[in-house]
PDB file of C-alpha atoms in Angstrom:
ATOM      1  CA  UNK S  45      53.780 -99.309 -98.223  1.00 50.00           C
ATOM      2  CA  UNK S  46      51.591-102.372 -98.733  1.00 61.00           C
ATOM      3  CA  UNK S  47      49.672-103.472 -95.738  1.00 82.00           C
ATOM      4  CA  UNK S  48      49.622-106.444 -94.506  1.00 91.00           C
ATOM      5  CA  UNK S  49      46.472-108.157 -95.954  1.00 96.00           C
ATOM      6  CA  UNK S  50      47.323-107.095 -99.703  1.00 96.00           C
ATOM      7  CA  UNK S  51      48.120-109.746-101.870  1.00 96.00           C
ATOM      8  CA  UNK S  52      46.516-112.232 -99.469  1.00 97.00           C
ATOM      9  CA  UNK S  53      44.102-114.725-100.113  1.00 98.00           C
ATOM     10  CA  UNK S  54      41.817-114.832 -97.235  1.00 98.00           C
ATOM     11  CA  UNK S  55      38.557-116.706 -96.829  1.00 98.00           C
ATOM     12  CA  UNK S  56      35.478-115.313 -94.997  1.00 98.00           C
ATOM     13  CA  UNK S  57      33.322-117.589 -93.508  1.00 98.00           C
ATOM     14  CA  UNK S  58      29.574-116.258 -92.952  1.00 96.00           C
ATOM     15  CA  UNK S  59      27.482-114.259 -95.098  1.00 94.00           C
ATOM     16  CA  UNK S  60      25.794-112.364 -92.664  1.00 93.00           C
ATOM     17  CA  UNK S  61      26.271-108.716 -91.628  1.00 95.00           C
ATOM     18  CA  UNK S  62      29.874-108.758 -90.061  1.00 95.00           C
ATOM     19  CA  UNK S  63      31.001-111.023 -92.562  1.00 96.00           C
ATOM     20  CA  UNK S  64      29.814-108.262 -95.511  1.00 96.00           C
ATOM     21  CA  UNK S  65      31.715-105.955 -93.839  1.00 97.00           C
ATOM     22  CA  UNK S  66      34.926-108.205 -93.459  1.00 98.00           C
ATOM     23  CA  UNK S  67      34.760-108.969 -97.078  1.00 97.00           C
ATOM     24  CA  UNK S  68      34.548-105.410 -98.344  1.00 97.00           C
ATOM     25  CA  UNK S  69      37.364-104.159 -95.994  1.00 98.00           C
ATOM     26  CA  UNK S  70      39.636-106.959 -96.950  1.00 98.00           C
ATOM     27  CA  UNK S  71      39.268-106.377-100.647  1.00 97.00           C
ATOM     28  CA  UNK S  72      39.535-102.622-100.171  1.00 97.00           C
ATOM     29  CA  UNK S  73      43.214-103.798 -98.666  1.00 97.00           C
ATOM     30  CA  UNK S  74      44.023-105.583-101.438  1.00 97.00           C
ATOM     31  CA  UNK S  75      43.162-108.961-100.401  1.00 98.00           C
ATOM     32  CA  UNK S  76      41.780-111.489-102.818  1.00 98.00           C
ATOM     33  CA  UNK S  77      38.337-112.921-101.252  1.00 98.00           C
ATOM     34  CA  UNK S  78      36.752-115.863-101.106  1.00 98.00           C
ATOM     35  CA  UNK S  79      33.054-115.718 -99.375  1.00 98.00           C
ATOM     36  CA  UNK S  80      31.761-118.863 -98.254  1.00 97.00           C
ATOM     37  CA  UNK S  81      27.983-119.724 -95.942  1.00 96.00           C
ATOM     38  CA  UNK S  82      25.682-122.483 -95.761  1.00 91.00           C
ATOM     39  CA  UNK S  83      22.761-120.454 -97.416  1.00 91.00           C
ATOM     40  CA  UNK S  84      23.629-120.173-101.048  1.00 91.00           C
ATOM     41  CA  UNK S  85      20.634-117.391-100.943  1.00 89.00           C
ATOM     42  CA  UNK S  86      22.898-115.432 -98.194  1.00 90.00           C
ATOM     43  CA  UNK S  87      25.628-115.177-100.933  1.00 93.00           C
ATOM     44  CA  UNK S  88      22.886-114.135-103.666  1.00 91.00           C
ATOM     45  CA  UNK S  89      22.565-111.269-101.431  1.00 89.00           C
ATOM     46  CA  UNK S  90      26.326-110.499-101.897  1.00 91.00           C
ATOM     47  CA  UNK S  91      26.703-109.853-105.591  1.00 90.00           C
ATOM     48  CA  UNK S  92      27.886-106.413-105.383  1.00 91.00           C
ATOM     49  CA  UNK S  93      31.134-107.977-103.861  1.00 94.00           C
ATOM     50  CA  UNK S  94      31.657-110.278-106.646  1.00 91.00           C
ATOM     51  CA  UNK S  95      31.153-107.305-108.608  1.00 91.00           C
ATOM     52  CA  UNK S  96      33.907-105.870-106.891  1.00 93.00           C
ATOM     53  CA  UNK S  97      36.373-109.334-107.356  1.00 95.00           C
ATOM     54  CA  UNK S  98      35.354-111.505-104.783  1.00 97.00           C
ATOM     55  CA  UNK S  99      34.449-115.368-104.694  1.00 97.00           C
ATOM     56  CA  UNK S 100      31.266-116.249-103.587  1.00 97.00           C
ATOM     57  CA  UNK S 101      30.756-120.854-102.697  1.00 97.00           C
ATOM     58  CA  UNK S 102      28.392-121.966-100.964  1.00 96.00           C
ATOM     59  CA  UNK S 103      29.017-124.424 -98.243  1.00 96.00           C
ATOM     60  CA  UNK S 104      32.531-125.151 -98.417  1.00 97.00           C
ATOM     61  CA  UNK S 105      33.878-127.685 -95.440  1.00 97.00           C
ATOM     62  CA  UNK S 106      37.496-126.983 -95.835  1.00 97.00           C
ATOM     63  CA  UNK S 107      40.006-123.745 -97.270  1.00 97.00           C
ATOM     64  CA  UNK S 108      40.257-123.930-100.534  1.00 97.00           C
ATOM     65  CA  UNK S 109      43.999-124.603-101.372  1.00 96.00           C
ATOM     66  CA  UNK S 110      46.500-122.038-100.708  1.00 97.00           C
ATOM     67  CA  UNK S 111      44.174-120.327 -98.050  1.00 98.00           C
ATOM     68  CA  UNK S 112      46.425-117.603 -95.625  1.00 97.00           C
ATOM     69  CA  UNK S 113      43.443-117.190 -93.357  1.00 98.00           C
ATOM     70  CA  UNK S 114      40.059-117.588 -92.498  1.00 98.00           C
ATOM     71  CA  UNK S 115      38.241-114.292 -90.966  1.00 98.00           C
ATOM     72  CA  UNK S 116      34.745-116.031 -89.530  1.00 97.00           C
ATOM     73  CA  UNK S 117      31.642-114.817 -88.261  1.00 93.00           C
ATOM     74  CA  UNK S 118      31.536-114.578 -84.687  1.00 90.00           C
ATOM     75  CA  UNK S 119      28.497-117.002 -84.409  1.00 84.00           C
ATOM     76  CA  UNK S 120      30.630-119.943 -86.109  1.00 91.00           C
ATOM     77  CA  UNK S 121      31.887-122.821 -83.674  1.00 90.00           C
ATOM     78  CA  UNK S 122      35.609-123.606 -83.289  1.00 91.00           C
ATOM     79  CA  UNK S 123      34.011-127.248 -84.196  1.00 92.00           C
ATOM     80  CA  UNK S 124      32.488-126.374 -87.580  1.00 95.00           C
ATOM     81  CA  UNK S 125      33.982-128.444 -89.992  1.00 97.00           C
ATOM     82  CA  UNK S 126      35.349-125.337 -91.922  1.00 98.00           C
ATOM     83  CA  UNK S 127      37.107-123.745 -88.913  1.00 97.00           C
ATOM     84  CA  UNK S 128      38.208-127.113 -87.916  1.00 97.00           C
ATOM     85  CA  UNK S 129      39.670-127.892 -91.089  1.00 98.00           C
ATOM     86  CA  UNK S 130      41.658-124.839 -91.289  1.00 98.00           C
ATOM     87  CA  UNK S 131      43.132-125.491 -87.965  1.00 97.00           C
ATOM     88  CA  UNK S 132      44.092-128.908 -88.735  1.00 97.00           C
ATOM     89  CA  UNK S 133      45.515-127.064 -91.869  1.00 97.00           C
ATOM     90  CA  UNK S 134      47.913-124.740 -89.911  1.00 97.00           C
ATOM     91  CA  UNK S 135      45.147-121.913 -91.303  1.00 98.00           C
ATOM     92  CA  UNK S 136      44.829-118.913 -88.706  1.00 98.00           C
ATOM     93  CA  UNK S 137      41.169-118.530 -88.151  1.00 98.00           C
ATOM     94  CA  UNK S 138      40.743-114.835 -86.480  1.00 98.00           C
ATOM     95  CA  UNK S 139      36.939-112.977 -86.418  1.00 97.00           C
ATOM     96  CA  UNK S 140      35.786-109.965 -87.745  1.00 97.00           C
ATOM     97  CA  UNK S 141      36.829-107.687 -84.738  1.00 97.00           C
ATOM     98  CA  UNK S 142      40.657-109.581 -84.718  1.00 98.00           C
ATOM     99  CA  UNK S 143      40.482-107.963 -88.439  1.00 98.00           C
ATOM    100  CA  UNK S 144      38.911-104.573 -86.879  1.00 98.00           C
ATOM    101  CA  UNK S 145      42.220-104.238 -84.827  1.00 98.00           C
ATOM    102  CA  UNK S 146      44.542-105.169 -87.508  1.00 98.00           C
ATOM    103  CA  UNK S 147      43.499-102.936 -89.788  1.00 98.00           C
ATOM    104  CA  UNK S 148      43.223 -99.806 -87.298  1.00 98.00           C
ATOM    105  CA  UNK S 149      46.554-100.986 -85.890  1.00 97.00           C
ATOM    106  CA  UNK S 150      47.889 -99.718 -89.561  1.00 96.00           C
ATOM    107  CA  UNK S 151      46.635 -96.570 -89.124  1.00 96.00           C
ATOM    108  CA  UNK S 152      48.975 -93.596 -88.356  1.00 95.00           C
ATOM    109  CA  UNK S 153      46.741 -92.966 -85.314  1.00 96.00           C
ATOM    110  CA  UNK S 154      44.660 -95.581 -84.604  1.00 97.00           C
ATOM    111  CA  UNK S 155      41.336 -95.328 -82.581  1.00 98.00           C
ATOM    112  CA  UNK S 156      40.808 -95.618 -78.838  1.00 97.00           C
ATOM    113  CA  UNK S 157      39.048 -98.773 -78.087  1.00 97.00           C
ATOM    114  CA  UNK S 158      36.834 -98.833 -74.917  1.00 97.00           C
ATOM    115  CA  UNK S 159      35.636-102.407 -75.154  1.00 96.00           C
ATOM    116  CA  UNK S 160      32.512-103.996 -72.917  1.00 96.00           C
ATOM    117  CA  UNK S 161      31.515-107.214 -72.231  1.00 93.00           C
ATOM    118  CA  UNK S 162      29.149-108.766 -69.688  1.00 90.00           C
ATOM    119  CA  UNK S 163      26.492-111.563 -69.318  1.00 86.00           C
ATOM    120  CA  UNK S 164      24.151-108.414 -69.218  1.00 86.00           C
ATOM    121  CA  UNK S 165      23.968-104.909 -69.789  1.00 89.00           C
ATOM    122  CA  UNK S 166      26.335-104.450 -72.729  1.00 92.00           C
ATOM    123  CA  UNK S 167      24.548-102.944 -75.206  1.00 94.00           C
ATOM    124  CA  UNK S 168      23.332 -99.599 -72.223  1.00 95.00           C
ATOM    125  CA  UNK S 169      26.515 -99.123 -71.211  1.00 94.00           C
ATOM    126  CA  UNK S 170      28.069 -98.578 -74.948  1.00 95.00           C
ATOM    127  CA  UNK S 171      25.178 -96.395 -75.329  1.00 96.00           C
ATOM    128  CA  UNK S 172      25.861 -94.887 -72.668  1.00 96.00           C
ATOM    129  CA  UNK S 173      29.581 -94.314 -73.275  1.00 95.00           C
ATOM    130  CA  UNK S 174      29.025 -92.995 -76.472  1.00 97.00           C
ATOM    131  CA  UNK S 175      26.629 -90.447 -75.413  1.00 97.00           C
ATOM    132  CA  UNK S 176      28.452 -89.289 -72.790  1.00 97.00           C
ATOM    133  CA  UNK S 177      32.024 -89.228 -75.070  1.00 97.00           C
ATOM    134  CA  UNK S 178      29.759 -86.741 -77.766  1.00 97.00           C
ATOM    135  CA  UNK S 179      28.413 -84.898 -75.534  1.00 97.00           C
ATOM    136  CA  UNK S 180      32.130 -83.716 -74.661  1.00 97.00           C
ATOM    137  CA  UNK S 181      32.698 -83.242 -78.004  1.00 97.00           C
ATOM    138  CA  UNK S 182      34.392 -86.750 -78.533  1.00 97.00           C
ATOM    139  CA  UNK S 183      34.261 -88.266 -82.109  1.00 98.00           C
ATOM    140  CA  UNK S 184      32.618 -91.629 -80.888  1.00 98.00           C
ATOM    141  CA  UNK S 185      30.460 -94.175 -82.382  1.00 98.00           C
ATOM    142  CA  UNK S 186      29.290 -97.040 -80.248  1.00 98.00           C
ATOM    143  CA  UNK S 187      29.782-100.757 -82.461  1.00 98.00           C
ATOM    144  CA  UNK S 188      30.333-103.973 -82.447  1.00 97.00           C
ATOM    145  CA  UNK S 189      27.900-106.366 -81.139  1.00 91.00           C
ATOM    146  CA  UNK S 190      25.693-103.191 -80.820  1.00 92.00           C
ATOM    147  CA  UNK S 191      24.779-103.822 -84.242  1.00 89.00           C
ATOM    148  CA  UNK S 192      27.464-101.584 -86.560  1.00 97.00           C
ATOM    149  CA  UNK S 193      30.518-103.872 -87.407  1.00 97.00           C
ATOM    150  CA  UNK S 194      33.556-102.698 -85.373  1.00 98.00           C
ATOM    151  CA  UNK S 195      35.269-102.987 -89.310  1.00 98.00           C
ATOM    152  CA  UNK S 196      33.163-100.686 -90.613  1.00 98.00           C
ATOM    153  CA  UNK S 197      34.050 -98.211 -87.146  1.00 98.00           C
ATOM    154  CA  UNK S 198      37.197 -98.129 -88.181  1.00 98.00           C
ATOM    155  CA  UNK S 199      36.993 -97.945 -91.698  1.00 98.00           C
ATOM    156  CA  UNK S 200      34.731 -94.364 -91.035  1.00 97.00           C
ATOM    157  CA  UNK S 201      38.066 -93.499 -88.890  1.00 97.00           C
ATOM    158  CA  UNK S 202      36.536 -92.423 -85.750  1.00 97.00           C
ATOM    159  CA  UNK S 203      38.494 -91.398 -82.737  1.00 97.00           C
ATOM    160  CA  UNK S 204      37.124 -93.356 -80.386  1.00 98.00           C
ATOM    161  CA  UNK S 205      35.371 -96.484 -80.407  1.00 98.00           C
ATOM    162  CA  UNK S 206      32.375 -97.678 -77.748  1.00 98.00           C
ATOM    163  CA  UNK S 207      33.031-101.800 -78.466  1.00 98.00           C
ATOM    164  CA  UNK S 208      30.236-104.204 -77.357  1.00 97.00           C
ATOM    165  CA  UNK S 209      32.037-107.233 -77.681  1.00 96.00           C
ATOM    166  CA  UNK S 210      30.388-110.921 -76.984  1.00 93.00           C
ATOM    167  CA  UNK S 211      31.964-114.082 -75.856  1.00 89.00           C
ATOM    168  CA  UNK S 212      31.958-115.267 -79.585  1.00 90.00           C
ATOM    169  CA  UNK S 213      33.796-112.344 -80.698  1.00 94.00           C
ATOM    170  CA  UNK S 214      36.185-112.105 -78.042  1.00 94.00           C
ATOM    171  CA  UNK S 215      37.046-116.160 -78.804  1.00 90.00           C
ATOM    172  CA  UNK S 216      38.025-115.002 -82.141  1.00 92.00           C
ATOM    173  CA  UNK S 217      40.310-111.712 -81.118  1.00 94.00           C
ATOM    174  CA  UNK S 218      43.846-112.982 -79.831  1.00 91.00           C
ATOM    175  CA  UNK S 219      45.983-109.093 -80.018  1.00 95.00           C
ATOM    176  CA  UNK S 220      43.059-106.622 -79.419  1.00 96.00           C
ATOM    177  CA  UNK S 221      44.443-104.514 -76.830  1.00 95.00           C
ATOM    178  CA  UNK S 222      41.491-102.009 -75.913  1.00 95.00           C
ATOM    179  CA  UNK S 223      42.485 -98.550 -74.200  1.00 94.00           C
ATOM    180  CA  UNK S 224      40.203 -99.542 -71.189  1.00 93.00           C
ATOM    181  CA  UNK S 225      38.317-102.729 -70.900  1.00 94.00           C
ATOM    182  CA  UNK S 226      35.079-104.273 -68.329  1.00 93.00           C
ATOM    183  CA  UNK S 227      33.591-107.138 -67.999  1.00 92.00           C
ATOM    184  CA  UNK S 228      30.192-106.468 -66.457  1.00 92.00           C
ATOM    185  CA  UNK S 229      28.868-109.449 -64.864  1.00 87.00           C
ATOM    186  CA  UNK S 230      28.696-113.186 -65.527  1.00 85.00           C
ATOM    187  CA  UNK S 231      26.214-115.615 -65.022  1.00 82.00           C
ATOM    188  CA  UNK S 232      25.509-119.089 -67.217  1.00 67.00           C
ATOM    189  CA  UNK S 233      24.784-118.298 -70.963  1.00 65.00           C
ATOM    190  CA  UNK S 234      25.857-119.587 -73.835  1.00 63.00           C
ATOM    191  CA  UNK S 235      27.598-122.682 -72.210  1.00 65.00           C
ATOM    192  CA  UNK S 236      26.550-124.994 -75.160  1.00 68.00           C
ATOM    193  CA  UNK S 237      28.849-122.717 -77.236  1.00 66.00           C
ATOM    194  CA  UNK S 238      31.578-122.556 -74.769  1.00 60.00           C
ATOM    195  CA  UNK S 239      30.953-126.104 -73.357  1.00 69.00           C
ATOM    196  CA  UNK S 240      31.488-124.714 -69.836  1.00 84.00           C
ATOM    197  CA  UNK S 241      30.936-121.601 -67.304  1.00 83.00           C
ATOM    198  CA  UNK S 242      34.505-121.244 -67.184  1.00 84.00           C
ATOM    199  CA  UNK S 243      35.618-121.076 -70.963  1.00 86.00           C
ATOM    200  CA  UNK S 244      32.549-118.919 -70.836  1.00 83.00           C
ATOM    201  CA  UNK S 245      34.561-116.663 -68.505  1.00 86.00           C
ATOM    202  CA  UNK S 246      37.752-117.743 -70.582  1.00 87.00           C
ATOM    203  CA  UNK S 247      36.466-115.896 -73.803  1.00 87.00           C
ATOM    204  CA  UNK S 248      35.159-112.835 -71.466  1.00 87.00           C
ATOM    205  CA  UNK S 249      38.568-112.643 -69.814  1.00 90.00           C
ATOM    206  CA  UNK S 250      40.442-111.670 -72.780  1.00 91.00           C
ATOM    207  CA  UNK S 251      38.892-108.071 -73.088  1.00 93.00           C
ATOM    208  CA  UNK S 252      41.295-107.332 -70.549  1.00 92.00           C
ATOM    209  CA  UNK S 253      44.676-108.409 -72.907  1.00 89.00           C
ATOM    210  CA  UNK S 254      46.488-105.757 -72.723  1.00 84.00           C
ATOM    211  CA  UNK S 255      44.935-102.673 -71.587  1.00 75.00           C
ATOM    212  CA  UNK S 256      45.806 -99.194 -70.031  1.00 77.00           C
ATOM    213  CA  UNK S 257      42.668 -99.295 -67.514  1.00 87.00           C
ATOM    214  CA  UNK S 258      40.801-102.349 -66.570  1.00 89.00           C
ATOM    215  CA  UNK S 259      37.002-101.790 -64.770  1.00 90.00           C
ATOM    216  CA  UNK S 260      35.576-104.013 -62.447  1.00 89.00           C
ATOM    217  CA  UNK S 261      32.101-104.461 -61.074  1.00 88.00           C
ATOM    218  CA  UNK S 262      32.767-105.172 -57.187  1.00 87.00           C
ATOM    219  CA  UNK S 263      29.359-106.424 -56.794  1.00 88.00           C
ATOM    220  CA  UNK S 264      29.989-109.115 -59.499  1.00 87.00           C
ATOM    221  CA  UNK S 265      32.735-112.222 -58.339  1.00 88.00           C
ATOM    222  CA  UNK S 266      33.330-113.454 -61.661  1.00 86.00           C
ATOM    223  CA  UNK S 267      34.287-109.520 -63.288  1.00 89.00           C
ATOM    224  CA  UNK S 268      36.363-109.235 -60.672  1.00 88.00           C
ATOM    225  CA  UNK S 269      38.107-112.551 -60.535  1.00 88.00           C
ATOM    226  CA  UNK S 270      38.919-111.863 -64.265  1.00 87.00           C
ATOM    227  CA  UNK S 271      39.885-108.576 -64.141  1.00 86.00           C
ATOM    228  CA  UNK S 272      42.728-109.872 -61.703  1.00 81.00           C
ATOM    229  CA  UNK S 273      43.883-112.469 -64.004  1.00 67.00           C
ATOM    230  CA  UNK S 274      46.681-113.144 -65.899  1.00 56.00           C
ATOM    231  CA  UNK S 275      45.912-111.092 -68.674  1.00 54.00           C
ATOM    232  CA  UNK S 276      45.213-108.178 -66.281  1.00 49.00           C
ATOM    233  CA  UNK S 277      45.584-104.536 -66.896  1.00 47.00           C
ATOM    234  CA  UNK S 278      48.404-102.293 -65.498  1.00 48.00           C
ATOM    235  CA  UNK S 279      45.884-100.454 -63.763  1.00 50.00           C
ATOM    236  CA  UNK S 280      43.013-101.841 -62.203  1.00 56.00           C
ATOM    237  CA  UNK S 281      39.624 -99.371 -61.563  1.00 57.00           C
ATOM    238  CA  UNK S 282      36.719-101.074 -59.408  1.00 57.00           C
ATOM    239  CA  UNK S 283      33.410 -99.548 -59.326  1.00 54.00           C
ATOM    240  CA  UNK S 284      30.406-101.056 -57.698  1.00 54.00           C
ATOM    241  CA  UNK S 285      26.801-101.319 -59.600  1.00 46.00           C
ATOM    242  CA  UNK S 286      25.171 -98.642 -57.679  1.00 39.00           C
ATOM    243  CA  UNK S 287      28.486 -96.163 -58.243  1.00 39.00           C
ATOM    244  CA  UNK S 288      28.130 -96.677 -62.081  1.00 40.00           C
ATOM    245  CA  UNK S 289      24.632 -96.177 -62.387  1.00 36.00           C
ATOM    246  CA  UNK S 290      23.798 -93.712 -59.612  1.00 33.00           C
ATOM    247  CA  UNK S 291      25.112 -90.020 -61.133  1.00 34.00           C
ATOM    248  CA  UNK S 292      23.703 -91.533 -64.820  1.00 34.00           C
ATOM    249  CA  UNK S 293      20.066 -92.080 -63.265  1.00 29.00           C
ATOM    250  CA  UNK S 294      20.312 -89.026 -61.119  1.00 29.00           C
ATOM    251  CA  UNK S 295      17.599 -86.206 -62.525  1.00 29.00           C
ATOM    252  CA  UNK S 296      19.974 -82.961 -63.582  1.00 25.00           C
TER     253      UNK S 296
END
């Protein structure tokens, strides 16, 4: 049965690491490619995907015609021209973890997604989740803004997945549905991105779409304000800083 990307023509916007990975997963679905980034030296790096079929153009400003979808890198405005063009366009402009879910979501058993977000301590706590997961003999891998492309994750089919998702990514995922979601803690960051505290919180909220189990920090307002929203879990686990830390710091 084709999948739903085959046949496609999708354009991926942002040469960079995520947007390799997006590129190579979409033509291994049978999507045909287009690879577009300001640096025309970016895309020199990328020949071995225009080996493979792929388009590589430098610093297109609009979809070039008969465009299904843009897949962008998380860093990319919604104002860039491109993006905004393809809006304008009716184009559906998802990012590289949207395309993560889709293509796991095609799986016959698709991976469990722990996903973590937080002004601060992101990266420690998928660390820590994925230590703790293979240490019981869970087949883990922490990724996403960790540094390993949540595409490539689930492209290695892993059981379970340790996500470190940022505000930019989660602006660009509307169905990810994680297994069990947190938002750590917010505080100001990246508001000239977001334009305001609250779209800042906004983006963060929507790790929460849909999941079994939703985690709170109690000693944080905002993770607990948005862990109550509408977008809130069926069931809702608070835990204060000191209670998730505590038994991880304790000498054994």
């Amino acid at each position: 049965m084709a999948g739903r990307f085959e046949g496609r023509n999708v354009l991926v916007a942002g040469a960079g690491v995520s947007g390799r990975s997006a590129a190579e997963a979409l033509l291994a679905a049978g999507a045909t490619v287009t690879v577009t980034d300001a640096s025309a030296d970016r895309l020199v790096a990328l020949a071995s995907l225009q080996a493979q079929g792929a388009e590589l153009v430098a610093g297109l400003v609009e979809p070039p015609a008969g465009t299904d979808l843009v897949v962008t890198s998380p860093g990319w405005r919604p104002d860039a021209p491109l993006l905004a063009a393809a809006v304008a366009a009716g184009v559906e402009v998802i990012g590289e973890v949207e395309l993560a879910w889709r293509l796991d979501q095609e799986k016959e058993v698709p991976a469990r997604w722990l996903a973590v977000t937080g002004t601060n301590g992101k990266t420690t706590t998928v660390s820590m989740l994925e230590s703790i997961l293979r240490a019981a003999g869970v087949d883990v891998v922490a990724c996403g803004n960790v540094g390993l492309p949540v595409v490539d994750a689930v492209r290695a089919g892993h059981e379970v997945l340790a996500v470190e998702l940022s505000s930019f990514q989660l602006h660009w995922s509307d169905s990810v549905a994680a297994f069990a979601a947190v938002v750590l803690n917010l505080a100001a960051d990246h508001l000239d991105w977001h334009g305001s505290l609250d779209a800042y919180g906004d983006a963060k909220a929507k790790v929460y779409a849909g999941n079994s189990v939703a985690v709170a920090n109690a000693d944080d307002e905002w993770s607990t304000r948005l862990s109550a929203g509408p977008s809130a879990a069926r069931k809702l686990s608070t835990l204060s800083t000191i209670a998730m830390t505590a038994p991880v710091l304790a000498p054994v």
